[in-house]
C-alpha positions as CSV (number, residue, x, y, z in Angstrom):
1,X,-71.2,21.9,50.6
2,X,-72.4,18.8,48.8
3,X,-69.9,16.1,49.4
4,X,-69.7,12.7,47.6
5,X,-68.0,10.3,50.0
6,X,-66.5,6.9,49.1
7,X,-63.8,4.4,50.0
8,X,-62.2,1.1,49.0
9,X,-62.9,-0.8,52.2
10,X,-66.7,-1.0,51.9
11,X,-69.7,1.1,52.9
12,X,-69.7,-0.6,56.3
13,X,-66.2,0.4,57.4
14,X,-65.7,2.7,60.4
15,X,-63.3,5.1,58.7
16,X,-66.0,6.1,56.2
17,X,-68.7,6.2,58.8
18,X,-66.6,8.4,61.1
19,X,-65.8,10.9,58.3
20,X,-69.5,11.0,57.3
21,X,-70.5,11.8,60.9
22,X,-67.9,14.6,61.1
23,X,-68.7,16.1,57.7
24,X,-72.5,15.9,58.2
25,X,-72.4,18.5,61.0
26,X,-71.8,21.3,58.5
27,X,-72.3,19.7,55.0
28,X,-74.6,17.6,52.9
29,X,-73.0,14.1,52.6
30,X,-73.8,11.5,50.0
31,X,-72.2,8.0,50.2
32,X,-71.6,5.5,47.5
33,X,-69.1,2.8,48.5
34,X,-68.3,-0.8,47.5
35,X,-70.3,-3.6,48.9
36,X,-67.1,-5.5,49.8
37,X,-63.4,-5.0,50.4
38,X,-61.8,-3.5,47.2
39,X,-58.3,-2.6,48.3
40,X,-55.6,-2.5,45.6
41,X,-58.2,-2.0,42.8
42,X,-56.4,1.2,41.7
43,X,-58.4,3.2,39.1
44,X,-60.0,0.2,37.6
45,X,-63.6,0.5,36.4
46,X,-66.3,-1.7,34.8
47,X,-67.0,-0.5,31.3
48,X,-67.8,-3.8,29.5
49,X,-69.7,-5.5,32.4
50,X,-72.7,-4.1,34.3
51,X,-72.7,-3.0,37.9
52,X,-75.5,-3.0,40.5
53,X,-76.2,-0.8,43.4
54,X,-78.5,-0.8,46.4
55,X,-79.8,1.7,48.9
56,X,-78.6,0.7,52.4
57,X,-80.0,3.4,54.7
58,X,-78.5,6.5,56.3
59,X,-75.4,7.4,58.3
60,X,-76.1,10.5,60.3
61,X,-78.6,11.7,57.8
62,X,-76.3,10.9,54.8
63,X,-77.9,8.5,52.3
64,X,-75.7,5.3,51.8
65,X,-75.6,3.3,48.6
66,X,-73.6,0.1,48.2
67,X,-72.2,-0.7,44.8
68,X,-71.1,-4.0,43.4
69,X,-68.0,-2.7,41.6
70,X,-64.8,-0.8,42.2
71,X,-64.2,2.4,44.1
72,X,-63.9,4.3,40.8
73,X,-67.2,2.8,39.7
74,X,-68.7,4.2,42.9
75,X,-67.7,7.7,42.0
76,X,-68.7,7.4,38.4
77,X,-72.1,6.0,39.1
78,X,-72.6,8.2,42.1
79,X,-72.1,11.3,40.0
80,X,-73.7,10.2,36.8
81,X,-76.6,8.1,38.0
82,X,-77.4,7.6,41.7
83,X,-77.1,11.3,42.7
84,X,-77.3,12.8,39.2
85,X,-79.5,15.6,40.4
86,X,-76.9,16.8,43.0
87,X,-74.2,19.3,42.1
88,X,-71.2,18.2,44.2
89,X,-68.6,20.6,45.6
90,X,-66.0,17.9,46.4
91,X,-65.3,14.1,46.2
92,X,-63.6,12.6,49.2
93,X,-62.3,9.0,49.3
94,X,-61.5,7.6,52.8
95,X,-60.7,7.5,55.5
96,X,-58.5,4.5,54.5
97,X,-57.3,2.2,57.3
98,X,-53.7,2.2,56.0
99,X,-51.4,4.7,54.4
100,X,-51.2,5.3,50.6
101,X,-47.8,6.9,50.4
102,X,-45.7,7.5,47.4
103,X,-45.9,5.0,44.6
104,X,-48.2,2.8,46.8
105,X,-50.9,5.2,45.5
106,X,-50.6,3.5,42.1
107,X,-52.3,0.4,43.5
108,X,-54.7,2.2,45.9
109,X,-58.4,1.9,45.3
110,X,-58.8,4.9,47.7
111,X,-56.7,7.1,45.6
112,X,-58.1,5.7,42.3
113,X,-61.6,6.7,43.5
114,X,-60.4,10.2,44.2
115,X,-58.8,10.4,40.8
116,X,-62.0,9.4,39.1
117,X,-63.6,12.4,40.9
118,X,-60.9,14.6,39.3
119,X,-61.5,13.0,35.9
120,X,-65.2,13.8,36.3
121,X,-64.4,17.4,36.9
122,X,-64.7,17.8,40.7
123,X,-62.2,18.8,43.4
124,X,-61.1,15.4,44.8
125,X,-59.2,14.3,47.9
126,X,-58.0,10.9,49.1
127,X,-57.5,10.6,52.9
128,X,-55.5,7.7,54.5
129,X,-54.5,7.0,58.1
130,X,-52.1,4.7,59.8
131,X,-54.7,3.9,62.4
132,X,-52.4,1.3,64.1
133,X,-55.2,-1.2,64.7
134,X,-56.8,1.3,67.2
135,X,-60.1,1.9,65.3
136,X,-59.6,5.5,66.3
137,X,-60.4,8.0,63.5
138,X,-61.3,11.0,65.6
139,X,-58.2,13.1,64.9
140,X,-58.1,12.1,61.2
141,X,-61.8,13.3,60.9
142,X,-61.0,16.5,62.8
143,X,-58.0,17.3,60.5
144,X,-60.0,16.6,57.3
145,X,-63.1,18.7,58.4
146,X,-61.0,21.6,59.7
147,X,-58.8,21.8,56.6
148,X,-61.4,20.9,54.0
149,X,-61.8,24.4,52.5
150,X,-58.0,24.9,52.3
151,X,-57.5,21.5,50.7
152,X,-60.2,22.2,48.0
153,X,-58.2,25.3,46.9
154,X,-55.5,23.0,45.6
155,X,-57.6,20.2,44.2
156,X,-57.7,21.7,40.7
157,X,-58.8,20.5,37.3
158,X,-55.8,18.2,36.8
159,X,-54.8,17.6,40.5
160,X,-55.9,15.0,43.0
161,X,-54.8,15.6,46.6
162,X,-53.4,12.6,48.4
163,X,-53.4,13.1,52.2
164,X,-51.6,10.7,54.5
165,X,-51.8,10.9,58.3
166,X,-49.2,8.9,60.2
167,X,-51.0,8.5,63.5
168,X,-54.5,8.5,65.0
169,X,-53.2,10.7,67.9
170,X,-52.5,14.4,67.5
171,X,-49.7,14.2,70.1
172,X,-47.7,12.2,67.6
173,X,-48.1,14.7,64.8
174,X,-45.2,17.2,64.3
175,X,-47.0,19.2,61.6
176,X,-48.2,19.2,58.0
177,X,-46.0,19.3,54.9
178,X,-46.8,19.6,51.2
179,X,-44.5,17.0,49.6
180,X,-43.9,15.3,46.3
181,X,-44.8,11.7,45.8
182,X,-41.9,9.3,46.6
183,X,-40.9,6.3,44.5
184,X,-41.3,3.7,47.3
185,X,-39.6,0.4,46.5
186,X,-40.1,-2.7,48.6
187,X,-37.8,-5.5,49.5
188,X,-40.3,-7.9,47.9
189,X,-40.2,-11.7,47.9
190,X,-42.6,-14.3,46.6
191,X,-43.9,-16.7,49.2
192,X,-45.1,-20.1,48.2
193,X,-48.0,-21.7,50.0
194,X,-49.2,-25.2,49.8
195,X,-52.9,-26.0,49.7
196,X,-54.5,-27.9,52.6
197,X,-54.8,-31.0,50.6
198,X,-51.1,-30.7,49.5
199,X,-52.0,-30.9,45.8
200,X,-51.6,-27.3,44.6
201,X,-49.5,-24.2,45.3
202,X,-50.4,-20.6,45.5
203,X,-48.1,-17.5,45.8
204,X,-48.2,-14.2,47.6
205,X,-46.0,-11.1,47.5
206,X,-44.5,-10.2,50.9
207,X,-42.3,-7.3,51.7
208,X,-41.8,-4.0,53.5
209,X,-41.0,-0.6,52.1
210,X,-37.3,0.5,52.1
211,X,-36.9,3.5,54.4
212,X,-36.4,6.8,52.7
213,X,-33.0,8.5,53.0
214,X,-32.2,12.1,53.9
215,X,-31.7,12.8,50.2
216,X,-35.4,12.2,49.8
217,X,-36.5,14.5,52.6
218,X,-39.0,16.4,50.4
219,X,-41.1,13.3,49.7
220,X,-44.4,12.2,51.3
221,X,-42.7,8.9,52.5
222,X,-40.0,10.8,54.4
223,X,-42.6,13.1,56.0
224,X,-44.7,10.2,57.2
225,X,-41.7,8.4,58.6
226,X,-40.8,11.5,60.6
227,X,-44.2,12.2,62.0
228,X,-45.6,14.8,59.6
229,X,-49.0,14.7,57.7
230,X,-48.2,14.8,54.0
231,X,-50.4,16.5,51.4
232,X,-49.4,15.6,47.8
233,X,-50.7,17.1,44.6
234,X,-50.9,14.3,42.0
235,X,-51.5,15.1,38.3
236,X,-54.2,13.1,36.6
237,X,-52.6,13.5,33.2
238,X,-48.8,13.5,33.7
239,X,-46.3,14.3,31.0
240,X,-42.6,14.8,31.5
241,X,-42.3,17.8,29.2
242,X,-38.5,17.9,29.4
243,X,-38.2,14.3,28.3
244,X,-40.9,14.9,25.7
245,X,-38.8,17.7,24.2
246,X,-35.8,15.4,23.9
247,X,-37.9,12.6,22.4
248,X,-39.1,14.9,19.7
249,X,-35.6,14.9,18.3
250,X,-35.7,11.1,18.0
251,X,-35.5,9.4,14.6
252,X,-38.2,6.7,14.6
253,X,-38.8,4.5,11.6
254,X,-42.2,3.9,10.1
């Protein structure tokens, strides 16, 4: 297969390199990834400002291009310009160094890049790992490579697959579950920081996710918290048809 590989951490990150090495054993891999850290960039793209890209070299025979833009830009320009002569079979974004579970995916550049692949008409998969500061991606690579054909079956025209792996060690994994996306609220607070010169203030959001309850046991967040790999089908264009039907009875004024 021809695989377009990207991420949101940068072309130089080990998660992407490890996945490229694993996939290159049986597939043709082509890499376009950001030239810097682009986490939390969601599905943003540059349409009114130009981007630039540069050939970096090869990773296990896979050509590597860095792009000065977002992860979504990497997919768009990878398909439409840099590798425009290649017919891709799948777009993979990852392996991310932290999880993108539940509504966290709204903010994720990793997931946003995969969604751009879906939008461009290709089966697309986002892969994230809680690597626990180990730098060990071996099992996550093994899982992705081994299950790639099965995953592609479910990455259809309107569906991006979001894969989350809760540990870098297979001994910690209880199994794999298909799960819906959780609404994952945080106990957020705004933290004020004073500049070094004491003249100005900046602010950051701090917080941790609120644990999922047993009532939410069919969600990806619950699966992850209990040692399961979660695979979640996420619609690119999502409409609540039941709610839409009710709204069609509304009396709006012009």
